[in-house]
XYZ file of C-alpha atoms in Angstrom:
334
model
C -6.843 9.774 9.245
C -4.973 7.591 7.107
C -5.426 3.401 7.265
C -3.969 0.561 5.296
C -3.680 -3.007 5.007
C 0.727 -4.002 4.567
C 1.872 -7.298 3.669
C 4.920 -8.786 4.776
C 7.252 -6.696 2.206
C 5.693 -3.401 3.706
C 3.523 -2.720 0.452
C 0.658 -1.585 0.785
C -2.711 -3.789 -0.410
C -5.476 -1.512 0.483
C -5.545 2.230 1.399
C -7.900 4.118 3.084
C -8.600 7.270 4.423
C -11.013 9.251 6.808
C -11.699 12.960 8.024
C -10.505 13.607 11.491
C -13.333 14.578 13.262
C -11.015 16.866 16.032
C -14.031 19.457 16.447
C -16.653 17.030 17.753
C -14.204 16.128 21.087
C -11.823 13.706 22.155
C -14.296 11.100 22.700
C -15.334 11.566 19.172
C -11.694 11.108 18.126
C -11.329 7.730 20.018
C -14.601 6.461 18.530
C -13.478 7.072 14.650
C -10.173 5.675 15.350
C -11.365 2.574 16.636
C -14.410 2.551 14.075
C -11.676 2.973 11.490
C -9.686 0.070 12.366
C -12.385 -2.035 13.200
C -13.691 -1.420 9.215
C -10.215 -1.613 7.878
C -9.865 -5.377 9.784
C -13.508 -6.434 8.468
C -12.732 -5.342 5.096
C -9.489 -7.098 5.038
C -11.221 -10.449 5.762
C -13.872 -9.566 3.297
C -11.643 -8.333 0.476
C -8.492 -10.244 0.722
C -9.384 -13.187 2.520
C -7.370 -13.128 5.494
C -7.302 -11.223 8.792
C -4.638 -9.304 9.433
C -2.163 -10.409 12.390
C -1.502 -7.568 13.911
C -1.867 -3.951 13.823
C -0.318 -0.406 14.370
C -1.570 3.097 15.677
C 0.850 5.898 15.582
C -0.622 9.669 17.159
C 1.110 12.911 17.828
C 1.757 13.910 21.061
C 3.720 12.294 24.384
C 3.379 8.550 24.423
C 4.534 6.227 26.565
C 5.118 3.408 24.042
C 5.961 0.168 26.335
C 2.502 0.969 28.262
C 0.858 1.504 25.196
C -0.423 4.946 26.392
C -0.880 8.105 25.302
C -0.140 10.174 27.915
C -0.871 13.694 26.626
C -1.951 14.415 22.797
C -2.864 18.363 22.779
C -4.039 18.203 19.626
C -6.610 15.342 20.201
C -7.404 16.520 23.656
C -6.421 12.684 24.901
C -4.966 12.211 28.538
C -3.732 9.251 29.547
C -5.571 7.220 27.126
C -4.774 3.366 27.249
C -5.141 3.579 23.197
C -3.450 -0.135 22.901
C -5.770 -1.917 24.991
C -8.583 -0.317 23.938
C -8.135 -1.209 19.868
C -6.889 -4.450 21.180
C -10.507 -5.076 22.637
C -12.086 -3.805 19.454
C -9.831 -5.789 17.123
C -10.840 -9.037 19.739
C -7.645 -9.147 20.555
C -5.678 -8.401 18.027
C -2.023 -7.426 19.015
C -1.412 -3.756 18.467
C 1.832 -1.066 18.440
C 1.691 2.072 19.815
C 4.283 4.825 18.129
C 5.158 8.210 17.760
C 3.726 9.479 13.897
C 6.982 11.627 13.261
C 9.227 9.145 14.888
C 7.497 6.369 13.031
C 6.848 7.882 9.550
C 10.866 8.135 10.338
C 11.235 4.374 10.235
C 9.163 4.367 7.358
C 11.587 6.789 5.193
C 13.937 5.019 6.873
C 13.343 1.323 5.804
C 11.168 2.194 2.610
C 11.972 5.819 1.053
C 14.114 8.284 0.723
C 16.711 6.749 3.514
C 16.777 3.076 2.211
C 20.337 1.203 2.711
C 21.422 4.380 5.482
C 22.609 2.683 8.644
C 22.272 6.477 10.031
C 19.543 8.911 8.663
C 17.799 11.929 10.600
C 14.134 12.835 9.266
C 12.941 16.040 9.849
C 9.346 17.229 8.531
C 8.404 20.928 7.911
C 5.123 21.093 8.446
C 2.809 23.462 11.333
C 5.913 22.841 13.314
C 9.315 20.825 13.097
C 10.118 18.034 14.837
C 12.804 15.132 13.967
C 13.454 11.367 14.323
C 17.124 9.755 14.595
C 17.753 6.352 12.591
C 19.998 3.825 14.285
C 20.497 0.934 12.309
C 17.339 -0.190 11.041
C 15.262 1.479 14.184
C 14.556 5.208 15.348
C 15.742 5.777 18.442
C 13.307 7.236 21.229
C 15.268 8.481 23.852
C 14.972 7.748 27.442
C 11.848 9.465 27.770
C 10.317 9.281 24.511
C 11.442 12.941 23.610
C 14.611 12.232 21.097
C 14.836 14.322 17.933
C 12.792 17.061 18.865
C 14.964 19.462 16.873
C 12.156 21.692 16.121
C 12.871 23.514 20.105
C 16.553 23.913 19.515
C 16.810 28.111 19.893
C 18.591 29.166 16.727
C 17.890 32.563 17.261
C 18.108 34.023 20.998
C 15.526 36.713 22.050
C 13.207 35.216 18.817
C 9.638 34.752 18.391
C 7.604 33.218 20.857
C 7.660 29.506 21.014
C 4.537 26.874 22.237
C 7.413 25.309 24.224
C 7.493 28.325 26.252
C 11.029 29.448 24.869
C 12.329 32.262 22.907
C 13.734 31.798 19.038
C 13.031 27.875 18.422
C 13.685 25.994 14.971
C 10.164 25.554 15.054
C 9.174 29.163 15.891
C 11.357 31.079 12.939
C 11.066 28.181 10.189
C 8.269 25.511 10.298
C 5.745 26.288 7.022
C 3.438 27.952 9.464
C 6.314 30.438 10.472
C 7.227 31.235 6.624
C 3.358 31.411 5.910
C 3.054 34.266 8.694
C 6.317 35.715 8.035
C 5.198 35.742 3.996
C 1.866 37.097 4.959
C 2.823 39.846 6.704
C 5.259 40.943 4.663
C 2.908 40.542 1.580
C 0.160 42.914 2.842
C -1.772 38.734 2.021
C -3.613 37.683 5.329
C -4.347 34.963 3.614
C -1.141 33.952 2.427
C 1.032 30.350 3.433
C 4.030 29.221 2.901
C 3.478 27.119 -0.613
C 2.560 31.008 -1.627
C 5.783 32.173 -0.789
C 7.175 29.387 -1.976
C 5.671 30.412 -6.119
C 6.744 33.695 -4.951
C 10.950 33.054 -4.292
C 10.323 30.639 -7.562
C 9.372 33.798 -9.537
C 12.175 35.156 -8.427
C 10.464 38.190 -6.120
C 12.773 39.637 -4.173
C 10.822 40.073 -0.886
C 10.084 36.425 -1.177
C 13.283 35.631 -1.716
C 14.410 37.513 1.749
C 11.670 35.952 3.833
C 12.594 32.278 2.685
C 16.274 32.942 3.017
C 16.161 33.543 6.990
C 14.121 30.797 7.078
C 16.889 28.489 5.634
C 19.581 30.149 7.480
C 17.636 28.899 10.596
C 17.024 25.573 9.404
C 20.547 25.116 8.610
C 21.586 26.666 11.611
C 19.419 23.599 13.522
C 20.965 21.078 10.765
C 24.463 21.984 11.477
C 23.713 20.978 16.015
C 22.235 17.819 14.387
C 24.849 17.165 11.799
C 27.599 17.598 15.048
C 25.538 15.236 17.474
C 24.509 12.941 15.346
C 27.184 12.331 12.382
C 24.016 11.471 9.729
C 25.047 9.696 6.367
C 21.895 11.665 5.231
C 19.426 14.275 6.079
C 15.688 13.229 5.005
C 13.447 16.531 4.561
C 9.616 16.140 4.463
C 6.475 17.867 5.312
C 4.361 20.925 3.578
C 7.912 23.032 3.173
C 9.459 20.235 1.363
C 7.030 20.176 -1.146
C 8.891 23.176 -2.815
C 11.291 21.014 -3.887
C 14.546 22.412 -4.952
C 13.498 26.054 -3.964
C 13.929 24.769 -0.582
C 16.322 21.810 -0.698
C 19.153 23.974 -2.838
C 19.827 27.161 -0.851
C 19.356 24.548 2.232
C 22.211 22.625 0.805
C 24.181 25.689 0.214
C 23.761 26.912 3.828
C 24.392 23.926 5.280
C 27.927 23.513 3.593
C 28.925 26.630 4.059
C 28.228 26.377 7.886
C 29.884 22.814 8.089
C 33.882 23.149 9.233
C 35.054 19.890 10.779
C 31.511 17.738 10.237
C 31.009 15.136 7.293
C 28.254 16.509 5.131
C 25.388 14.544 4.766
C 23.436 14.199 1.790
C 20.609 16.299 1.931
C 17.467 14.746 0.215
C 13.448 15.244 0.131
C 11.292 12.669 1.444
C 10.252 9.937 -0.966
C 6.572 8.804 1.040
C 4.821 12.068 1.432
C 1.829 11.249 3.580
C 1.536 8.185 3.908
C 4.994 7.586 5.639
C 3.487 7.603 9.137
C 0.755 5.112 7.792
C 3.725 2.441 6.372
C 5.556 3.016 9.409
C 2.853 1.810 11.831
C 2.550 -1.184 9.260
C 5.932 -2.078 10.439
C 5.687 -1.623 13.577
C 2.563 -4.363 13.538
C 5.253 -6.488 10.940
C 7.842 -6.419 14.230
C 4.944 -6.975 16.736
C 3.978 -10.149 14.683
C 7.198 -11.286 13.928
C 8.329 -10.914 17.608
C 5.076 -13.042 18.876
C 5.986 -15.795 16.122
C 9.776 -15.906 17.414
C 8.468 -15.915 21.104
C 6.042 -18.857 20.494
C 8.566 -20.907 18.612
C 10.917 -20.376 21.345
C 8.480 -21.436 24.076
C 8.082 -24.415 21.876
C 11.827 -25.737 21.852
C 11.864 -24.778 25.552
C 9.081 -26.951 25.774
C 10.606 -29.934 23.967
C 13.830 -29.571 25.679
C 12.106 -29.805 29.117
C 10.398 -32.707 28.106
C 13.264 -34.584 26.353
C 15.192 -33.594 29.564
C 12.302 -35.126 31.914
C 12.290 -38.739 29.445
C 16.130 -38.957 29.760
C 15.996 -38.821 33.420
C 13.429 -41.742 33.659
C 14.525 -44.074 31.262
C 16.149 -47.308 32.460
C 19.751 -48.290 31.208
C 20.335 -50.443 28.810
C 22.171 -52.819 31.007
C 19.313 -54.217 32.542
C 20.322 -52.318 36.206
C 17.135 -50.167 37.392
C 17.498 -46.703 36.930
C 17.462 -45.022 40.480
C 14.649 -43.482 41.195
C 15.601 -38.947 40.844
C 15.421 -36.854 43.985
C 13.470 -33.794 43.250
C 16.510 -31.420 42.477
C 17.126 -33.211 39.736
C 14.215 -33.403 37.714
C 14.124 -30.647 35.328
């Protein structure tokens, strides 16, 4: 788990970090996160002198953001778990976002890293799986049902390995790092082998390497080229464990992409700039847009307020002339 204070420019003022303790059970889970934040918000006040004003979560899984619910997080064994309200009554009351940690760590890239000044970006990490967040004009967009940008289940290869979606030949499936770790493995004679292994391997130029990698970016660029059609991206934002290998991936990825492209704009192709800690930035600023809404809301009340009451004065005041000012039947009173 990863936990920091933000101030208003999105930089980061304290960092902290925490195992996950997944093994012990969901309830387990719940009660670090909300120990975690509860420590982070103490030592804010002791540290910096000031509590914070607001504060984001962001989790894996299916959320349902408005609601501030997670409504099924496989990973964390959570089921509809009211995760808003709940840190809320930790952090007495503390307003709190709920988001999405690869749709949010999107934002962050977005706003922050690699996809700064883009009014259109797509983010996709390589990591145990794929998965993908579209960048609208300063925002990521969810979808109607919080699913958007899940390119990782996109079948790029029909009849292909086994997916956890339940389909055949995914993105995810033929070229997350766990698939090129496996694939790598295997054809290694290495159990123990990973993908940052094959990785040294195509760098030293071994040609078995070199083939396993390859059909991994042919698939990937395969699953680029559906985005790059749908989605017309002024730039393609690669993170995760794969993108660590740097231009062993990010060159032949290029390469394949272009060469696939016919009637598309090519977008630039670039590796993540926050590593880790984009998902932890990005639920900074979703807590910066949950305060700054809540600040604009209250000073609207406020001239709504004033206006009424000017309005209400106006009504009631006699004339100058020295007549009476007749007395307002109820629909006119504001």
């Amino acid at each position: 788990m990863k936990a920091a204070l933000i101030d208003a420019t999105g930089t980061p003022v304290l960092r902290r970090r925490r195992s996950t303790p997944r093994a012990d059970g969901p309830e387990a889970m719940l009660a670090a996160v909300l120990d975690f934040a509860a420590e982070l918000h103490a030592t804010g006040v002791r540290e910096l002198g000031a509590a914070p004003v607001a504060a984001g979560v962001v989790v894996p899984g299916i959320l349902d953001e408005p609601a501030g619910v997670v409504r099924y997080a496989a990973n964390l064994g959570w089921r509809d778990l009211p995760l808003r309200r709940l840190l809320s009554e930790r952090l007495a009351g503390l307003p709190v976002a709920l988001g999405h940690d690869v749709r949010t760590g999107g934002l962050a890239e977005g706003r922050l890293g690699a996809g700064e000044g883009s009014d259109r970006f797509f983010f996709i990490p390589l990591g145990t799986g794929i998965s993908g967040a579209i960048g609208i004009g300063g925002r990521v967009e969810p979808g109607a049902h919080s699913g958007a940008g899940e390119i990782g289940h996109l079948v790029v290869r029909p009849g292909g390995p086994d997916c956890g979606c339940g389909q055949r030949g995914c993105l995810e499936a033929v070229a997350s790092a766990a698939a090129v770790g496996r694939d790598w493995a295997e054809r290694s004679g290495d159990p123990e082998a990973d993908a940052a292994d094959a990785a040294r391997a195509v760098a030293a130029g071994d040609p078995a390497a070199t083939e396993v990698w390859q059909r991994a970016v042919d698939a990937l660029a395969d699953g680029l080229l559906m985005a790059t059609t749908l989605l017309d991206p002024e730039v393609v934002i690669v993170g995760g464990g794969l993108a660590e290998a740097g231009d062993t991936l990010l060159v032949p990825l290029r390469a394949a992409l272009r060469e696939r492209i016919t009637f598309q704009h090519e977008p630039r192709l670039v590796r993540a700039a926050l590593g880790d800690s984009a998902g932890c930035l990005g639920a900074g600023l979703l807590a910066r847009e949950l305060a700054d809404r809540a600040v604009a809301e209250a000073a609207a009340e406020t001239a709504a307020t004033e206006t009424a009451a000017a309005g209400t004065a106006s009504s009631v005041t006699a004339p100058t002339s020295g007549t009476t000012a007749p007395t307002p039947r109820r629909s006119q009173i504001p």
